[in-house]
PDB file of C-alpha atoms in Angstrom:
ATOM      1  CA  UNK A 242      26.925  22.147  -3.331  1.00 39.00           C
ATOM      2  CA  UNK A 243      25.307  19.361  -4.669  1.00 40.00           C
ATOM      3  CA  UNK A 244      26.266  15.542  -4.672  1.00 42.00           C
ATOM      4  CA  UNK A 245      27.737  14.599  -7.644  1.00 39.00           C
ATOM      5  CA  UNK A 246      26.336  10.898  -7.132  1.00 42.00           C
ATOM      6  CA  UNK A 247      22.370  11.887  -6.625  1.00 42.00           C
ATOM      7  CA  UNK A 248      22.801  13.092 -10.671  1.00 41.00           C
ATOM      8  CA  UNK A 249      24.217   9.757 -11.902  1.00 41.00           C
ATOM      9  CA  UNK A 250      21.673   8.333 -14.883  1.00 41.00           C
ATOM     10  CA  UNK A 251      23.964   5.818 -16.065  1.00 37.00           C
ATOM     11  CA  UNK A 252      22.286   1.870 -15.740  1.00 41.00           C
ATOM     12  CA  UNK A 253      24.827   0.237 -14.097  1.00 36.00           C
ATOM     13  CA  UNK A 254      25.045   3.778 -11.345  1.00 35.00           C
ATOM     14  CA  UNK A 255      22.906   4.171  -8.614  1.00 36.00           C
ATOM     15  CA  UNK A 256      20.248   6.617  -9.737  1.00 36.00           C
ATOM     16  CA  UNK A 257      18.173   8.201  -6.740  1.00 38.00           C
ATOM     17  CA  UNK A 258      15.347  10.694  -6.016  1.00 40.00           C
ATOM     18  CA  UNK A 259      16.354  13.673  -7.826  1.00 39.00           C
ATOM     19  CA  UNK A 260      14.948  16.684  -6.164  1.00 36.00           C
ATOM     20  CA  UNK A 261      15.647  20.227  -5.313  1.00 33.00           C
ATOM     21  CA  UNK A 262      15.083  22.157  -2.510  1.00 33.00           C
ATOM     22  CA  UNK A 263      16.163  24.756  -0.209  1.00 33.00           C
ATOM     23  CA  UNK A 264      18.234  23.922   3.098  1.00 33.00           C
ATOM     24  CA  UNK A 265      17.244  25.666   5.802  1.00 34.00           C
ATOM     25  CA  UNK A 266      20.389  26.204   6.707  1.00 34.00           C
ATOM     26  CA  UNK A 267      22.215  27.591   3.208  1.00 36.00           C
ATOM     27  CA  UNK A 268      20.408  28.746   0.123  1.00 36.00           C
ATOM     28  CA  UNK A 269      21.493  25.657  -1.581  1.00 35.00           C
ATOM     29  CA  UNK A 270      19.801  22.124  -2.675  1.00 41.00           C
ATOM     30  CA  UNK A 271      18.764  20.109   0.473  1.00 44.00           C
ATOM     31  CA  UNK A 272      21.445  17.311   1.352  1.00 49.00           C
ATOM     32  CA  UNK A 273      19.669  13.904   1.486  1.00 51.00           C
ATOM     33  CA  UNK A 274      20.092  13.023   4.896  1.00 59.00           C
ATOM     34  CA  UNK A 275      21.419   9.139   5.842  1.00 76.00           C
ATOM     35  CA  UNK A 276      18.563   7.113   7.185  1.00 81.00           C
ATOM     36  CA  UNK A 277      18.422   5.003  10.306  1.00 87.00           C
ATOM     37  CA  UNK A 278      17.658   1.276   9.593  1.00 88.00           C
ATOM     38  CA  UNK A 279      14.007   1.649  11.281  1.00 92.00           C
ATOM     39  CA  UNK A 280      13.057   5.074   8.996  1.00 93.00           C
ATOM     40  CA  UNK A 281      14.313   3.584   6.058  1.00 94.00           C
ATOM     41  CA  UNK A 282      11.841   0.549   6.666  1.00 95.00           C
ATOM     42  CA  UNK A 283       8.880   2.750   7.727  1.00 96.00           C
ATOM     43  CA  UNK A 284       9.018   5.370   4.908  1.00 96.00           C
ATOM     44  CA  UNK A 285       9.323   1.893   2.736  1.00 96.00           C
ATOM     45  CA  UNK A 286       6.220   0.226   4.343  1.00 97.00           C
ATOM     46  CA  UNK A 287       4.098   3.664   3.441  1.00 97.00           C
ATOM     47  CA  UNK A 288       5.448   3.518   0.015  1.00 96.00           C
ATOM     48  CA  UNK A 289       4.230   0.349  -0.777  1.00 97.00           C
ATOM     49  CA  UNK A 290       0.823   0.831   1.374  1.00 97.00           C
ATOM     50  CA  UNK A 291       0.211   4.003  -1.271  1.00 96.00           C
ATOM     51  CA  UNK A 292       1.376   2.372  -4.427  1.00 95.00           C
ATOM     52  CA  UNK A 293      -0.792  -1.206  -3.722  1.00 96.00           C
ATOM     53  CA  UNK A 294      -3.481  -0.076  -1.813  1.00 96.00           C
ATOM     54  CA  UNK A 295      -5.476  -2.607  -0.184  1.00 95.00           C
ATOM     55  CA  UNK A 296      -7.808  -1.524   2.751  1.00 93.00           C
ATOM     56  CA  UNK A 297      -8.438  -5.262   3.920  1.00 93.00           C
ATOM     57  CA  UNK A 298      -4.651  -5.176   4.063  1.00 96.00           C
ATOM     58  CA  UNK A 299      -3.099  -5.675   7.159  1.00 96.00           C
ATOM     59  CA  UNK A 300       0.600  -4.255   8.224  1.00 96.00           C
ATOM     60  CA  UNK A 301       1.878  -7.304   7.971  1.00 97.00           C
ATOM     61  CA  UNK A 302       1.865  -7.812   4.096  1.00 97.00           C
ATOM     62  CA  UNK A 303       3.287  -4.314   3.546  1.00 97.00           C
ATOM     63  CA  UNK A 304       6.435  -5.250   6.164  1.00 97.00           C
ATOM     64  CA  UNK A 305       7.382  -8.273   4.716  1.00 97.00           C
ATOM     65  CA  UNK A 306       7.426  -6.874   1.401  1.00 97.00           C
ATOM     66  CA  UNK A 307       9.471  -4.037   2.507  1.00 97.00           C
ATOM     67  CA  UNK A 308      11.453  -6.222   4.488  1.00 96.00           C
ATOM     68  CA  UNK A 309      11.939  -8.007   0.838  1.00 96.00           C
ATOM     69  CA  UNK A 310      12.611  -5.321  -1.177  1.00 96.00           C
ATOM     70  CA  UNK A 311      15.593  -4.094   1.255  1.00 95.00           C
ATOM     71  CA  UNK A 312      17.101  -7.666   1.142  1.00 95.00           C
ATOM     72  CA  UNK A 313      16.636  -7.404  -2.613  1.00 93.00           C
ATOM     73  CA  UNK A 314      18.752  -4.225  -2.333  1.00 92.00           C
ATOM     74  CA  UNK A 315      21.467  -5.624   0.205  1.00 92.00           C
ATOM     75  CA  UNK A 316      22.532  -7.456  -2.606  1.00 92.00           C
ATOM     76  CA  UNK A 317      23.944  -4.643  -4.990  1.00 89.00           C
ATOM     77  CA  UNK A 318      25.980  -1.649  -3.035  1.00 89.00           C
ATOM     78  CA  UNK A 319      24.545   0.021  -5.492  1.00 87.00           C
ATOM     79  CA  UNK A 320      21.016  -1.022  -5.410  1.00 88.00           C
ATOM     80  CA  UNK A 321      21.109  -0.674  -1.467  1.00 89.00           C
ATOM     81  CA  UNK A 322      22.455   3.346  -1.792  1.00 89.00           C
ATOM     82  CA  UNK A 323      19.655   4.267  -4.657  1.00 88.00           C
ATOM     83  CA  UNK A 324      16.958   2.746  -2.379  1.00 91.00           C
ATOM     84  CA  UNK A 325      18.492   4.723   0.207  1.00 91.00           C
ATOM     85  CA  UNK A 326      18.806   7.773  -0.919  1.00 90.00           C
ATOM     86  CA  UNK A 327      15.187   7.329  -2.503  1.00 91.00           C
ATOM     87  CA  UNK A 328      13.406   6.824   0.470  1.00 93.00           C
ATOM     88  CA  UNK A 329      15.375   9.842   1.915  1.00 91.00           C
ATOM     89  CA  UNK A 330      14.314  11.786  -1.373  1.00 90.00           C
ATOM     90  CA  UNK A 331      10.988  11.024  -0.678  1.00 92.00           C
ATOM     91  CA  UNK A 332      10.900  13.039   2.866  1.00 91.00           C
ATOM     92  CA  UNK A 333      12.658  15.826   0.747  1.00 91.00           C
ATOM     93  CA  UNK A 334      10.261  16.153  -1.819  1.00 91.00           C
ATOM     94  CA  UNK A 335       7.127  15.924   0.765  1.00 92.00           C
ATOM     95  CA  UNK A 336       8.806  19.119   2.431  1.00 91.00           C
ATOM     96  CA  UNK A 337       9.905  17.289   5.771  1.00 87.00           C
ATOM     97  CA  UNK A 338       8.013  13.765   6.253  1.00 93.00           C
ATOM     98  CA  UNK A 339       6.078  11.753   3.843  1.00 95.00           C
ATOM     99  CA  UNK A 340       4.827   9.666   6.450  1.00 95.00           C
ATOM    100  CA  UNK A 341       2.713  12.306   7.939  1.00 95.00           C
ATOM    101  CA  UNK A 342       0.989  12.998   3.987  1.00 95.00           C
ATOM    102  CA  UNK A 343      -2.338  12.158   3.321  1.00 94.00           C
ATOM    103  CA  UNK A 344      -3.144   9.640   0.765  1.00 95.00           C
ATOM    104  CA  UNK A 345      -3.624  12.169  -1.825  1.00 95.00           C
ATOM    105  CA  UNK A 346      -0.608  14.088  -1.568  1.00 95.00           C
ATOM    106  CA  UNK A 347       1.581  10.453  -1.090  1.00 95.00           C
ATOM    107  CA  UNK A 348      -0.204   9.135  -4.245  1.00 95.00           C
ATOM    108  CA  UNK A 349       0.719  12.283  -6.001  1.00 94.00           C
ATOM    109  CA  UNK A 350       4.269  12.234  -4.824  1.00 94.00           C
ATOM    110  CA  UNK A 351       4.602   8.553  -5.674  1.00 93.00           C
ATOM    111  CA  UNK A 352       2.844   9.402  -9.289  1.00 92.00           C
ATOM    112  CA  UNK A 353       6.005  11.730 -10.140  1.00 89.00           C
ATOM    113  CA  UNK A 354       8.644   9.159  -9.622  1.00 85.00           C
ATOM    114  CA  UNK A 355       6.769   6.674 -10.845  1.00 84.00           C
ATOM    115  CA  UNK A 356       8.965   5.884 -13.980  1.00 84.00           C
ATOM    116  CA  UNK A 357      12.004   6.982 -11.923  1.00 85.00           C
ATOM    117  CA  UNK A 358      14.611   3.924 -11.834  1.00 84.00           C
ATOM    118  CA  UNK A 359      14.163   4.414  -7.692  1.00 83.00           C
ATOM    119  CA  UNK A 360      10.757   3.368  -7.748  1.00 88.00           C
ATOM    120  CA  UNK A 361      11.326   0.926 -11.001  1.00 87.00           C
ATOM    121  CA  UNK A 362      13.621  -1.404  -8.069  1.00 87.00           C
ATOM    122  CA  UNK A 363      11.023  -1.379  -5.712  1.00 93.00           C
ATOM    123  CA  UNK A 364       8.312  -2.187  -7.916  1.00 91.00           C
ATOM    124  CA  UNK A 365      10.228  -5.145  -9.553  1.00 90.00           C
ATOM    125  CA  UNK A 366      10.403  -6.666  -6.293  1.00 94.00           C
ATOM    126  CA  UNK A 367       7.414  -5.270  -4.351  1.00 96.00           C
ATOM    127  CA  UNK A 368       4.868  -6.528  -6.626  1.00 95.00           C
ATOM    128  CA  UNK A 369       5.941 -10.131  -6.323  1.00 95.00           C
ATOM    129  CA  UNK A 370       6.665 -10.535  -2.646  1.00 97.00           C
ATOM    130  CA  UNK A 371       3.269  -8.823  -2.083  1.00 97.00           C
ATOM    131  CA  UNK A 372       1.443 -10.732  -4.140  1.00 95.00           C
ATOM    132  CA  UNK A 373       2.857 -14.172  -3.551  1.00 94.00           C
ATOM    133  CA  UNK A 374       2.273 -13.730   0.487  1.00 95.00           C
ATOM    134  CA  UNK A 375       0.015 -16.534   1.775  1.00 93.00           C
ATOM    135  CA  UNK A 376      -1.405 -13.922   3.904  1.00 96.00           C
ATOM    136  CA  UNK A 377      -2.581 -11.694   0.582  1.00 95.00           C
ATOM    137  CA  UNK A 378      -3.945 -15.256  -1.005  1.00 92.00           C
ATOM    138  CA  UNK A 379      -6.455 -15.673   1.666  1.00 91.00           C
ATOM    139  CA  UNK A 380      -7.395 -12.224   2.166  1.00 92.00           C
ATOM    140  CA  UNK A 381      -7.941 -12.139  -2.220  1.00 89.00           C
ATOM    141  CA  UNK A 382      -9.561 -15.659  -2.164  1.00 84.00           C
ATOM    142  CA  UNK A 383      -6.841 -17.451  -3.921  1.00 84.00           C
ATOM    143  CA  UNK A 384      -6.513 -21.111  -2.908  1.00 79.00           C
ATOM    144  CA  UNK A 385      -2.838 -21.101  -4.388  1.00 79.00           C
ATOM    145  CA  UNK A 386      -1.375 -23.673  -6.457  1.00 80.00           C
ATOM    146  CA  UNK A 387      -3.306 -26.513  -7.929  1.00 78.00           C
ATOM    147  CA  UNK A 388      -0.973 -28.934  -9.048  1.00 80.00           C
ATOM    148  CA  UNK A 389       0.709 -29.380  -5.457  1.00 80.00           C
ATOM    149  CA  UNK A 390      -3.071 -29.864  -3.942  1.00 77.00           C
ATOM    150  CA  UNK A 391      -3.897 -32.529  -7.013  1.00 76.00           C
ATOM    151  CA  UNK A 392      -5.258 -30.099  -9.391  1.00 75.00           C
ATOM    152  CA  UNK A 393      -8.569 -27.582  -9.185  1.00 71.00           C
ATOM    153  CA  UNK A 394     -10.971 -30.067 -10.542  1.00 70.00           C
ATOM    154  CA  UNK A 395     -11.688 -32.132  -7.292  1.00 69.00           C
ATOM    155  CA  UNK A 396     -11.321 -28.737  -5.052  1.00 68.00           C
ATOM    156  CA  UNK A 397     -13.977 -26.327  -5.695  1.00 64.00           C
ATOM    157  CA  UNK A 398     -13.167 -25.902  -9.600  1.00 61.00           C
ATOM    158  CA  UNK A 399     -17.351 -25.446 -10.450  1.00 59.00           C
ATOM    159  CA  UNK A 400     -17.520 -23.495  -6.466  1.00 64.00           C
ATOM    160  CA  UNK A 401     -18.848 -20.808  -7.750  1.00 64.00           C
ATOM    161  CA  UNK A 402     -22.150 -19.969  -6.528  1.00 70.00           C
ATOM    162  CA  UNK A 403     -22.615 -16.514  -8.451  1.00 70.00           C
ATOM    163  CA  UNK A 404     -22.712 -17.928 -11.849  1.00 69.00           C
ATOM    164  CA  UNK A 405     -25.727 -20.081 -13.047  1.00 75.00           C
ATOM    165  CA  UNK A 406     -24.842 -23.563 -13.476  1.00 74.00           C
ATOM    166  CA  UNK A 407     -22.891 -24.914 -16.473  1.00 74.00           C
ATOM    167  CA  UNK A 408     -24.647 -26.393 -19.763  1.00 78.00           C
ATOM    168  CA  UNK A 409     -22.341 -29.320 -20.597  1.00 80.00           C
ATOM    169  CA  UNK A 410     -23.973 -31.592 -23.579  1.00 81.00           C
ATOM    170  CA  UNK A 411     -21.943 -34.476 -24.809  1.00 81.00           C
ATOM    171  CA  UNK A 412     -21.373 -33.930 -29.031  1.00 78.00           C
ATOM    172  CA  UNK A 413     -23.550 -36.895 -30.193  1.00 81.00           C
ATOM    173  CA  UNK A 414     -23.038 -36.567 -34.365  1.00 84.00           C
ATOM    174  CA  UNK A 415     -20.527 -38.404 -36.057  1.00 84.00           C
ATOM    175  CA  UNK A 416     -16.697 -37.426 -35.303  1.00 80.00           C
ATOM    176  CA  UNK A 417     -15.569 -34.777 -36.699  1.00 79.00           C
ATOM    177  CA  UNK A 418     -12.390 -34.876 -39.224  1.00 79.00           C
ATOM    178  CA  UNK A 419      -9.595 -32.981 -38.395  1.00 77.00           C
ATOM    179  CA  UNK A 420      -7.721 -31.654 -41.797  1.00 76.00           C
ATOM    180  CA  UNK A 421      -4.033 -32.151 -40.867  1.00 75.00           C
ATOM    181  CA  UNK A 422      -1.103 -31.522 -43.389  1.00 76.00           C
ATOM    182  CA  UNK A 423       1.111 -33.513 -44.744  1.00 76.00           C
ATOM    183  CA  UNK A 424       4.007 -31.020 -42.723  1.00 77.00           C
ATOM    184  CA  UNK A 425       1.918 -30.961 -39.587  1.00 74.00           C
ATOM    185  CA  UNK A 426       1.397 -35.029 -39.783  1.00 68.00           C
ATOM    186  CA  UNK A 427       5.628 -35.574 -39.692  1.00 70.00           C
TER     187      UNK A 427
END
C-alpha cells in the first residue's frame, strides 16, 4: 500500500521524493521511514555539500545552511513534511543510505530530482544562506558590501595585481553635445 500523500502534485500540497522500491519485508513500495531530528540534518548537510561543491569548504557553511533551510521549512507544515519525506526519499532511492554514496553516485541521485519541487525548496533557500555566509565571503575573496564600508573606491577598488595597470587619459577636445529631445528635456 502506498501513501496517498507521497503522490500529491498539487502547489499548495506537499510534494516529496517520489520513488519506488521493494520492502524487504512485503513485495510492495518501500514506506518512507520518519527521520530523527539529527538524520534529517545530516542527510541535509550532504545534500547541499553535493549540490554546491566547494572543496575549500568547511562543515560549517554546509550546517548553517542546512540549519537554514529546515527553519525555512518549520514555517509551512507543509513545507516541513515535503523536506521530510525528501530527505527520507533520498536514503530510499540510494538503496539504504545516501550518506555512505560516493560523489558520483550522490551527484547522480541529486541530478534526477533536480527539477523535483523537493529539491526546488531547498535550493530557493540553500543558495542564499550559503552564499551570503561571512565565512563563504572570505574563503571566495569577497570583501562584502561597499556602501556600509564607504564605498570600493578608497578600499582596494584598482587591488588587483593580475591585470596590467589602467590607461586613464582625461578627454581634452571640446565638449561634446549631447542631442536631447524635446520629450526627454521635460
Amino acid at each position: 500500500m502506498t501513501d496517498p500523500a507521497a503522490h500529491d502534485t498539487s502547489p499548495q500540497g506537499p510534494v516529496d521524493l517520489q520513488v519506488e522500491s521493494q520492502a524487504s519485508t512485503g513485495g510492495g513500495p518501500a514506506r518512507i521511514q520518519q527521520l530523527a531530528p539529527e538524520r534529517a540534518v545530516q542527510l541535509l548537510t550532504r545534500l547541499l555539500r553535493v549540490a554546491y561543491p566547494h572543496e575549500r569548504f568547511p562543515d560549517g557553511p554546509y550546517e548553517r545552511t542546512a540549519a537554514a533551510v529546515m527553519s525555512a521549512a518549520e514555517a509551512d507544515a507543509g513545507d516541513q513534511r515535503a523536506l521530510l519525506l525528501g530527505l527520507s526519499g533520498l536514503d530510499v532511492a540510494a538503496r539504504g543510505d545516501f550518506l555512505s554514496l560516493d560523489e558520483a553516485a550522490a551527484e547522480a541521485l541529486l541530478r534526477n530530482v533536480g527539477d523535483d519541487p523537493f529539491f526546488v525548496r531547498i535550493r530557493s533557500t540553500a543558495v542564499v544562506a550559503l552564499y551570503d555566509d561571512a565565512e563563504v565571503w572570505d574563503l571566495l575573496g569577497y570583501e562584502g558590501s561597499s556602501f556600509d564600508q564607504g564605498g570600493y573606491l578608497n578600499r582596494g577598488f584598482d587591488d588587483l595585481d593580475w591585470l596590467p595597470p589602467a590607461r586613464i587619459e582625461e578627454y581634452a577636445d571640446a565638449p561634446r553635445v549631447q542631442l536631447v529631445t524635446e520629450d526627454e528635456a521635460r
